[in-house]
JSON list of C-alpha atoms in Angstrom, two decimals:
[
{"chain": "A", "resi": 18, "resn": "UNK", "atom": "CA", "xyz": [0.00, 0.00, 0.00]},
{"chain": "A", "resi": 19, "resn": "UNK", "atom": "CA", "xyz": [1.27, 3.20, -0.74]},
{"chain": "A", "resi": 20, "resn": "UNK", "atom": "CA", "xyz": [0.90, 6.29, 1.38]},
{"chain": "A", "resi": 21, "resn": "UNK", "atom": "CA", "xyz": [2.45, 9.53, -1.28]},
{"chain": "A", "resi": 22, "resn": "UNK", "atom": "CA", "xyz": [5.67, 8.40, -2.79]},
{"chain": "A", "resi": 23, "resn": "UNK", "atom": "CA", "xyz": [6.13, 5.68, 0.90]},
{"chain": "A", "resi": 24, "resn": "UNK", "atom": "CA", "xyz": [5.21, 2.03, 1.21]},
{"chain": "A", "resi": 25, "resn": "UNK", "atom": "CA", "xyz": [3.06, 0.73, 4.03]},
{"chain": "A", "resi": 26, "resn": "UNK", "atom": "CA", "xyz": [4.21, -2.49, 5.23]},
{"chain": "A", "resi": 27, "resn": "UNK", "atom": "CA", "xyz": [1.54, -5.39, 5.38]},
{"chain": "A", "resi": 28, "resn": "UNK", "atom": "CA", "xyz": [1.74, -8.55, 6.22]},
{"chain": "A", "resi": 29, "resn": "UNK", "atom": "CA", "xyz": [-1.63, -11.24, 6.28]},
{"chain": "A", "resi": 30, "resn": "UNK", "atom": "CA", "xyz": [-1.41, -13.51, 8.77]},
{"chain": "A", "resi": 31, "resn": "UNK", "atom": "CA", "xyz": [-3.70, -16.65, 9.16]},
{"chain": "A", "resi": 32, "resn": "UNK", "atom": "CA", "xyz": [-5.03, -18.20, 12.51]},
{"chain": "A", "resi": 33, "resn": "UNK", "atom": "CA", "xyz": [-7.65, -20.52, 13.86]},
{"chain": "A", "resi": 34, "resn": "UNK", "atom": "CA", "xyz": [-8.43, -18.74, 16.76]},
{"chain": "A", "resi": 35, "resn": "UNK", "atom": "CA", "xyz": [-8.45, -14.75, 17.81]},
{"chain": "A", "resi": 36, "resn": "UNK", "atom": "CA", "xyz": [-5.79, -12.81, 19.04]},
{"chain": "A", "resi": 37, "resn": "UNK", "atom": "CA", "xyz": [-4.47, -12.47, 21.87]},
{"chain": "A", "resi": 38, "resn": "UNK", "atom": "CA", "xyz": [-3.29, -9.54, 23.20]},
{"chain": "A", "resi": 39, "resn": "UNK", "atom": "CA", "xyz": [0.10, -9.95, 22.65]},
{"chain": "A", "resi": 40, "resn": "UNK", "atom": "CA", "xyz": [0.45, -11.55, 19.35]},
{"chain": "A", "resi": 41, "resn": "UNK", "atom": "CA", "xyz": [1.49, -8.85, 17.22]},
{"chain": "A", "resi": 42, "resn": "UNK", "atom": "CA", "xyz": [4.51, -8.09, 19.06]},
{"chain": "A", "resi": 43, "resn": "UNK", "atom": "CA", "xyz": [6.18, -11.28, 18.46]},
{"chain": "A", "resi": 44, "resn": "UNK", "atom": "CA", "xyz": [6.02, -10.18, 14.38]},
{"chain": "A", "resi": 45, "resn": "UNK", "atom": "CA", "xyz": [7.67, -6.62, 15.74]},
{"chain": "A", "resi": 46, "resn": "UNK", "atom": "CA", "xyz": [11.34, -7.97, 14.53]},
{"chain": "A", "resi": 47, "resn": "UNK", "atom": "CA", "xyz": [9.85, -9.58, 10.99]},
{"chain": "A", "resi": 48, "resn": "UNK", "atom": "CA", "xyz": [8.79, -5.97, 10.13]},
{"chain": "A", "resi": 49, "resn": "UNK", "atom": "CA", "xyz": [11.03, -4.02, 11.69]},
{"chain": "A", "resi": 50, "resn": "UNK", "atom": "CA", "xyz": [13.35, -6.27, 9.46]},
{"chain": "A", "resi": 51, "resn": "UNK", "atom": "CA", "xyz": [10.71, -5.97, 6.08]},
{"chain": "A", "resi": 52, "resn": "UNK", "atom": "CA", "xyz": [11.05, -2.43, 6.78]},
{"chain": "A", "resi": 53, "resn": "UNK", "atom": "CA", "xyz": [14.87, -2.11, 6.70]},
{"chain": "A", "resi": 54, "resn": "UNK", "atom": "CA", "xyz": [15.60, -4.35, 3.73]},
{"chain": "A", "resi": 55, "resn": "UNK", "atom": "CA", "xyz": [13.00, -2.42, 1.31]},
{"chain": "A", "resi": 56, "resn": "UNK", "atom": "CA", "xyz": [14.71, 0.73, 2.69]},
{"chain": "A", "resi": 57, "resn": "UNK", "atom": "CA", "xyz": [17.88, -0.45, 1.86]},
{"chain": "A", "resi": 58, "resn": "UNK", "atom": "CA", "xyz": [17.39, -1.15, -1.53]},
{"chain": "A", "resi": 59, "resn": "UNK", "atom": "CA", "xyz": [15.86, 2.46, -2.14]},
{"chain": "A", "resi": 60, "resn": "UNK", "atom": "CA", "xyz": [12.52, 2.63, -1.40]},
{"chain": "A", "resi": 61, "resn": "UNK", "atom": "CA", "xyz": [10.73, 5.25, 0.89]},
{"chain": "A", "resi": 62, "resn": "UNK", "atom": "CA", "xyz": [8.60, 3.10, 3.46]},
{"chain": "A", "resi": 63, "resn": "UNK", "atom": "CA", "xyz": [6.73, 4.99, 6.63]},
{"chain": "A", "resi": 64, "resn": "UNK", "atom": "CA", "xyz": [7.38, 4.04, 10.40]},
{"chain": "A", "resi": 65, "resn": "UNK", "atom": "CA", "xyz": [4.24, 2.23, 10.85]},
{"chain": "A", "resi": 66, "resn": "UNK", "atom": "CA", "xyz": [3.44, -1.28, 9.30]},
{"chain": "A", "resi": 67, "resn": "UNK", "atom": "CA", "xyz": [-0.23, -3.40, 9.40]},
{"chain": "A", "resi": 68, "resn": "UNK", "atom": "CA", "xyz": [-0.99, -6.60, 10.19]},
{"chain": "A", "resi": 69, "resn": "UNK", "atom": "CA", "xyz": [-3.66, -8.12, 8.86]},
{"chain": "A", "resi": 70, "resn": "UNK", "atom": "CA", "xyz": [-4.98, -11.25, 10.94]},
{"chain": "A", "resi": 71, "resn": "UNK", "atom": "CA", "xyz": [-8.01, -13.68, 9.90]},
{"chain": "A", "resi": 72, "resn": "UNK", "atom": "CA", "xyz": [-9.40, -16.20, 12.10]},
{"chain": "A", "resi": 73, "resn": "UNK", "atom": "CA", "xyz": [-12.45, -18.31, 11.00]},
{"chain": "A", "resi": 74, "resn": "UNK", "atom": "CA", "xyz": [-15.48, -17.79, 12.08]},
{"chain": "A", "resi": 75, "resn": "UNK", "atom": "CA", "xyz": [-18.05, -20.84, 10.81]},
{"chain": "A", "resi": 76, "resn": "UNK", "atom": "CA", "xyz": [-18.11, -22.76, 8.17]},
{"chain": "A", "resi": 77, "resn": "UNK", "atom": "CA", "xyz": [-21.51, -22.31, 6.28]},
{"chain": "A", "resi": 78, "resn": "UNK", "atom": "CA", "xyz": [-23.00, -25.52, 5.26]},
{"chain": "A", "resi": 79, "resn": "UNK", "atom": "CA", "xyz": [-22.13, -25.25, 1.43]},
{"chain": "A", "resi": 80, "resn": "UNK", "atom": "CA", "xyz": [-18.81, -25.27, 3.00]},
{"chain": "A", "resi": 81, "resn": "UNK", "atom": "CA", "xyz": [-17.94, -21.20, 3.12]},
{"chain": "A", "resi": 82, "resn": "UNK", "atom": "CA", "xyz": [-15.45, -20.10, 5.68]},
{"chain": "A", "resi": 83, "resn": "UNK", "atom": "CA", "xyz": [-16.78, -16.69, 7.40]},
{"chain": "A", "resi": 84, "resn": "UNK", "atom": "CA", "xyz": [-13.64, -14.76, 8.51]},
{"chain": "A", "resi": 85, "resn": "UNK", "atom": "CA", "xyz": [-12.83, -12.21, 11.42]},
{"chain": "A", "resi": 86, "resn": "UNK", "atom": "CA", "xyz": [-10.30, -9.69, 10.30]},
{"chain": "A", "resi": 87, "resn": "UNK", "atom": "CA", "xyz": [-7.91, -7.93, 12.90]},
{"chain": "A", "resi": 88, "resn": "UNK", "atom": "CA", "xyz": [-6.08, -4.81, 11.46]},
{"chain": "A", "resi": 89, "resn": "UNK", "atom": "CA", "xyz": [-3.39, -4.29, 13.89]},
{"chain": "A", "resi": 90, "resn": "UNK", "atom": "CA", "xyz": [-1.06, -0.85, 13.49]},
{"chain": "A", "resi": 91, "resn": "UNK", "atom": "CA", "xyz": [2.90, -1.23, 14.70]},
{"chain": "A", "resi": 92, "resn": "UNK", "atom": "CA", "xyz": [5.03, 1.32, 14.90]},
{"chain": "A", "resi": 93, "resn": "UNK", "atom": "CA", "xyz": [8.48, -0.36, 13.06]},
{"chain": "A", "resi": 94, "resn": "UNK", "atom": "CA", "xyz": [12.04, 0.28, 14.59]},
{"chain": "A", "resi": 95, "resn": "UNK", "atom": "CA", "xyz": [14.69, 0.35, 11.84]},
{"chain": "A", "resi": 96, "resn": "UNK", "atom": "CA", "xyz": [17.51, 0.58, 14.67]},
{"chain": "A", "resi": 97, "resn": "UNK", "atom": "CA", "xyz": [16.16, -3.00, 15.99]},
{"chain": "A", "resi": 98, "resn": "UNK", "atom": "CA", "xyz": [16.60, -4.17, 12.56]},
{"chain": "A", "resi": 99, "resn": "UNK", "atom": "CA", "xyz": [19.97, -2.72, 12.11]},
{"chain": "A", "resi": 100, "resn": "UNK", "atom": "CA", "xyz": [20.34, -4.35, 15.30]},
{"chain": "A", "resi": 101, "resn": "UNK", "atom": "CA", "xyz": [19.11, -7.68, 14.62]},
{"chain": "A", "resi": 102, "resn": "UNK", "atom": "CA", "xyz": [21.24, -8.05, 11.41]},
{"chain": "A", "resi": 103, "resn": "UNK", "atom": "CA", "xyz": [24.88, -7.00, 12.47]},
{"chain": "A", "resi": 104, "resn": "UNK", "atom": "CA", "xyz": [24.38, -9.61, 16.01]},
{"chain": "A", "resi": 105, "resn": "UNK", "atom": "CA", "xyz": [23.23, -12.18, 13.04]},
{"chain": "A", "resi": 106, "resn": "UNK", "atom": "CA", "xyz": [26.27, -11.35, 10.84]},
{"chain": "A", "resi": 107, "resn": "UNK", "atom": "CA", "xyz": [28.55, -11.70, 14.05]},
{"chain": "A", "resi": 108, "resn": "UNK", "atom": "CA", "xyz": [26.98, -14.91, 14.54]},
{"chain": "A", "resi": 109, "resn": "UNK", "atom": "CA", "xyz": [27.61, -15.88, 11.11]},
{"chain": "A", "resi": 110, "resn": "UNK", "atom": "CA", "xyz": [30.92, -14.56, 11.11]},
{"chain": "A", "resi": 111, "resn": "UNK", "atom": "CA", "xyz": [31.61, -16.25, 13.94]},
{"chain": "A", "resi": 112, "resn": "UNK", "atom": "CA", "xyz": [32.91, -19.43, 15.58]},
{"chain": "A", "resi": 113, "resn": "UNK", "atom": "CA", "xyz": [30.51, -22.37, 16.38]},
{"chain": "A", "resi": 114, "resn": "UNK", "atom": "CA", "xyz": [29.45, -22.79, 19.80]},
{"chain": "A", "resi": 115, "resn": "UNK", "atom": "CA", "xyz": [30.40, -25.70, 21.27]},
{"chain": "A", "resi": 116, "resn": "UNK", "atom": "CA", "xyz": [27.65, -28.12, 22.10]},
{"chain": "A", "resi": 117, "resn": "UNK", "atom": "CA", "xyz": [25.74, -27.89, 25.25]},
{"chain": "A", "resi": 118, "resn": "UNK", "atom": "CA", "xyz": [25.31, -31.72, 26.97]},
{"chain": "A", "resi": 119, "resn": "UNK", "atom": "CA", "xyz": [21.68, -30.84, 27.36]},
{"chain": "A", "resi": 120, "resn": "UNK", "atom": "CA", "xyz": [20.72, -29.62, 23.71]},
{"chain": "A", "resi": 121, "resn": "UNK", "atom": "CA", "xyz": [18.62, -32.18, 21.51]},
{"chain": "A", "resi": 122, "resn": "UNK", "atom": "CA", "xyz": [19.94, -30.45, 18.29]},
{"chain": "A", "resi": 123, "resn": "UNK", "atom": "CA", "xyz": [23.75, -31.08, 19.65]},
{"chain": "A", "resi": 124, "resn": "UNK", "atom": "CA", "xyz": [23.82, -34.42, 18.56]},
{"chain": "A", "resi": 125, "resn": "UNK", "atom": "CA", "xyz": [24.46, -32.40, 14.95]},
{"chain": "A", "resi": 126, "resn": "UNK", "atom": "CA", "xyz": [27.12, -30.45, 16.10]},
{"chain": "A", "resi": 127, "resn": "UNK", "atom": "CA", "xyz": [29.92, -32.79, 14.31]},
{"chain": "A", "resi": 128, "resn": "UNK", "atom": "CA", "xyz": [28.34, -32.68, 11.15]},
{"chain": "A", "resi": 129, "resn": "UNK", "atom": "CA", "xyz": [27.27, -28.70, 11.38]},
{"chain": "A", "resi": 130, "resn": "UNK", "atom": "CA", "xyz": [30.73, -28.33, 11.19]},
{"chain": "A", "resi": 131, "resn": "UNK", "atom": "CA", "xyz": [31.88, -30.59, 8.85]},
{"chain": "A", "resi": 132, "resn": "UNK", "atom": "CA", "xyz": [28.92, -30.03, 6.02]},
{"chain": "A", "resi": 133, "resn": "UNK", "atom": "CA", "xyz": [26.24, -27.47, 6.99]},
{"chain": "A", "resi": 134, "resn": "UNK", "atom": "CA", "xyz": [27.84, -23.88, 8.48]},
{"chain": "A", "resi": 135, "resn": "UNK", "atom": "CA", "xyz": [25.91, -21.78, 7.26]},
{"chain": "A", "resi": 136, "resn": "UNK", "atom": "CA", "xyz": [26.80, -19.31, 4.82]},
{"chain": "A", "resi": 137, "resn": "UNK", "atom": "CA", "xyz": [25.12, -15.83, 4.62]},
{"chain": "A", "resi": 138, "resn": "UNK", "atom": "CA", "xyz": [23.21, -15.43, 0.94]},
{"chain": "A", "resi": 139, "resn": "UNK", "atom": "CA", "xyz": [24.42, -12.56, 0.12]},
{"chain": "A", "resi": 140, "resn": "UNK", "atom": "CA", "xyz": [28.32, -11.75, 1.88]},
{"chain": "A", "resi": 141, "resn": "UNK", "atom": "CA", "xyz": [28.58, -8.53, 3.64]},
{"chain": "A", "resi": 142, "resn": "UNK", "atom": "CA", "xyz": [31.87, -7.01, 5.06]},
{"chain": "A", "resi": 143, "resn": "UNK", "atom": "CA", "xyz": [32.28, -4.31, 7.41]},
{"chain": "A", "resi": 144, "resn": "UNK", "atom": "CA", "xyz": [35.03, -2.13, 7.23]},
{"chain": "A", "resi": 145, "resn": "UNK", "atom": "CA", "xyz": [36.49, -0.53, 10.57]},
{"chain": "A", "resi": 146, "resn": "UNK", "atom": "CA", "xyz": [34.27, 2.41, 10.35]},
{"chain": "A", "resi": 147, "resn": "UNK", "atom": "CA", "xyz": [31.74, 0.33, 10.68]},
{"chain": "A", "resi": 148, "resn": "UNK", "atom": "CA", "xyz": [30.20, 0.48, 7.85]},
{"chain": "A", "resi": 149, "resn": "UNK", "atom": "CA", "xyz": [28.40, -2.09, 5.27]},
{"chain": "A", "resi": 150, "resn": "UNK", "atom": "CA", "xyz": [27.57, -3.41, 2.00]},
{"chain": "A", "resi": 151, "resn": "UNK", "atom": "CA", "xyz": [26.67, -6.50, 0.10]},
{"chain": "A", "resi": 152, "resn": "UNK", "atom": "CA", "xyz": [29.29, -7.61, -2.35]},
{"chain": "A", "resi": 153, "resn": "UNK", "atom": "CA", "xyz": [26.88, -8.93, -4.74]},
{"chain": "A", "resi": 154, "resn": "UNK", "atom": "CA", "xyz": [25.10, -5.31, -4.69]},
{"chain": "A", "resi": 155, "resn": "UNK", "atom": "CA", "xyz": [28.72, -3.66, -4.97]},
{"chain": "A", "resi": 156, "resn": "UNK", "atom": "CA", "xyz": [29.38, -6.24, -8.09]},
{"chain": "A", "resi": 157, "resn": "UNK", "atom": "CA", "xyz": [26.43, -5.32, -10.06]},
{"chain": "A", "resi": 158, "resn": "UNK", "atom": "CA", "xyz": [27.02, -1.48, -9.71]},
{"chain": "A", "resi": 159, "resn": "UNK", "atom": "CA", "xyz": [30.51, -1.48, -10.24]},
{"chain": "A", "resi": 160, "resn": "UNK", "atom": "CA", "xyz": [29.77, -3.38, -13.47]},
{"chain": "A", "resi": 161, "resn": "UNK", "atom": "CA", "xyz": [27.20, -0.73, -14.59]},
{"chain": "A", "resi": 162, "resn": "UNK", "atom": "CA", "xyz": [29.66, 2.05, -13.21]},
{"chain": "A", "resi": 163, "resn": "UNK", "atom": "CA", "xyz": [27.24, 3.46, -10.97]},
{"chain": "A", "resi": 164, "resn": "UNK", "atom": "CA", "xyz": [29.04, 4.37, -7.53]},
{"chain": "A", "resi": 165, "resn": "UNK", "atom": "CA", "xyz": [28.02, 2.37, -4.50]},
{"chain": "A", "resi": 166, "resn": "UNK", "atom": "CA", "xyz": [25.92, 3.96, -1.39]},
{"chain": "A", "resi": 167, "resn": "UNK", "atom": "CA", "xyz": [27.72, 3.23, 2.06]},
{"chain": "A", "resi": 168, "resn": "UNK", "atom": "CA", "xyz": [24.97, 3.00, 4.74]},
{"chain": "A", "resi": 169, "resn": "UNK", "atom": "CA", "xyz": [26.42, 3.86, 7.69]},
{"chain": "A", "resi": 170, "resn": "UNK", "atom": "CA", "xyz": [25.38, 2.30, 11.03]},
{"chain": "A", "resi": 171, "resn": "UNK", "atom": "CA", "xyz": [25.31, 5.27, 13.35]},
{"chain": "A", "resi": 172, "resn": "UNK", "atom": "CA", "xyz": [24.76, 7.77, 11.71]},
{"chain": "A", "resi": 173, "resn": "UNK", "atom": "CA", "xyz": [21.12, 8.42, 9.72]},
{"chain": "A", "resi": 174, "resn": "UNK", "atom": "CA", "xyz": [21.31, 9.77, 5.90]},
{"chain": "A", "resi": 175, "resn": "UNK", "atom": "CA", "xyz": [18.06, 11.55, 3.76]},
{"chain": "A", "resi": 176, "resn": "UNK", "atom": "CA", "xyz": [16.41, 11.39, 7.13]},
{"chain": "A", "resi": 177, "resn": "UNK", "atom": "CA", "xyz": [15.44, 7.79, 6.22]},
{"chain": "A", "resi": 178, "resn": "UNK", "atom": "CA", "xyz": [18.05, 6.09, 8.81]},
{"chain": "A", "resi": 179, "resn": "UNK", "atom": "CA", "xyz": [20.64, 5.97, 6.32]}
]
């Protein structure tokens, strides 16, 4: 949805029963996060997102599902975001914890780290400014000679927190 020359944010979410009061704020990092990535490849978005939730109702007997919509405003946090990804590209970057005696999913530590580490998608490097940028992104510029945007982590940019 567009609001002027911004995007609105809007996710649908499906559930069989109604909310509770708390739901939407475990989807606060998914679009803080939605938020930051469509902001980082250019676009204008606002600080607010929508949920959308529908629970059923009934079921008619032809077999129609009558639906309760929730529209639920959030005010997004790019910072989180920002937040969010640099701790996951430390973790990436990272070492691989060693296995804890109690963990179910340790029992895959040997092969974790022989076959499945996981790589990041798209590689980013930070420089000691503490800056970043995707080297794919950096590739395809460079090859159509455009010059690449730093975003800088601290400090915001075009008032859009870059």
């Amino acid at each position: 949805m567009m609001n002027g020359d911004k995007l609105i944010v809007i996710d649908y979410k499906t559930r069989g029963y109604p909310l509770k009061e708390n739901t939407p704020g475990y989807y606060q990092n998914q679009m803080d996060i939605y938020n930051f990535l469509l902001r980082k490849n250019d676009w204008k978005t606002e600080d607010y997102a929508y949920l959308i939730f529908y629970h059923p109702l009934k079921v008619r007997e032809q077999g129609d599902v009558v639906f309760n919509v929730d529209l639920v405003r959030m005010e997004i946090s790019i910072e989180n975001a920002m937040l969010i990804f640099t701790t996951a590209l430390d973790l990436l970057e990272g070492e691989m914890p060693e296995p804890a005696e109690d963990c179910e999913y340790c029992k895959w530590v040997d092969k974790c780290n022989s076959e499945m580490k996981p790589k990041p998608t798209v590689e980013m490097k930070r420089d000691r400014e503490g800056e970043m940028e995707g080297d794919r992104e950096r590739e395809i510029k460079a090859s159509r000679g455009l010059r690449t945007r730093q975003i800088k982590l601290n400090d915001e940019q075009d008032g859009d927190g870059f």
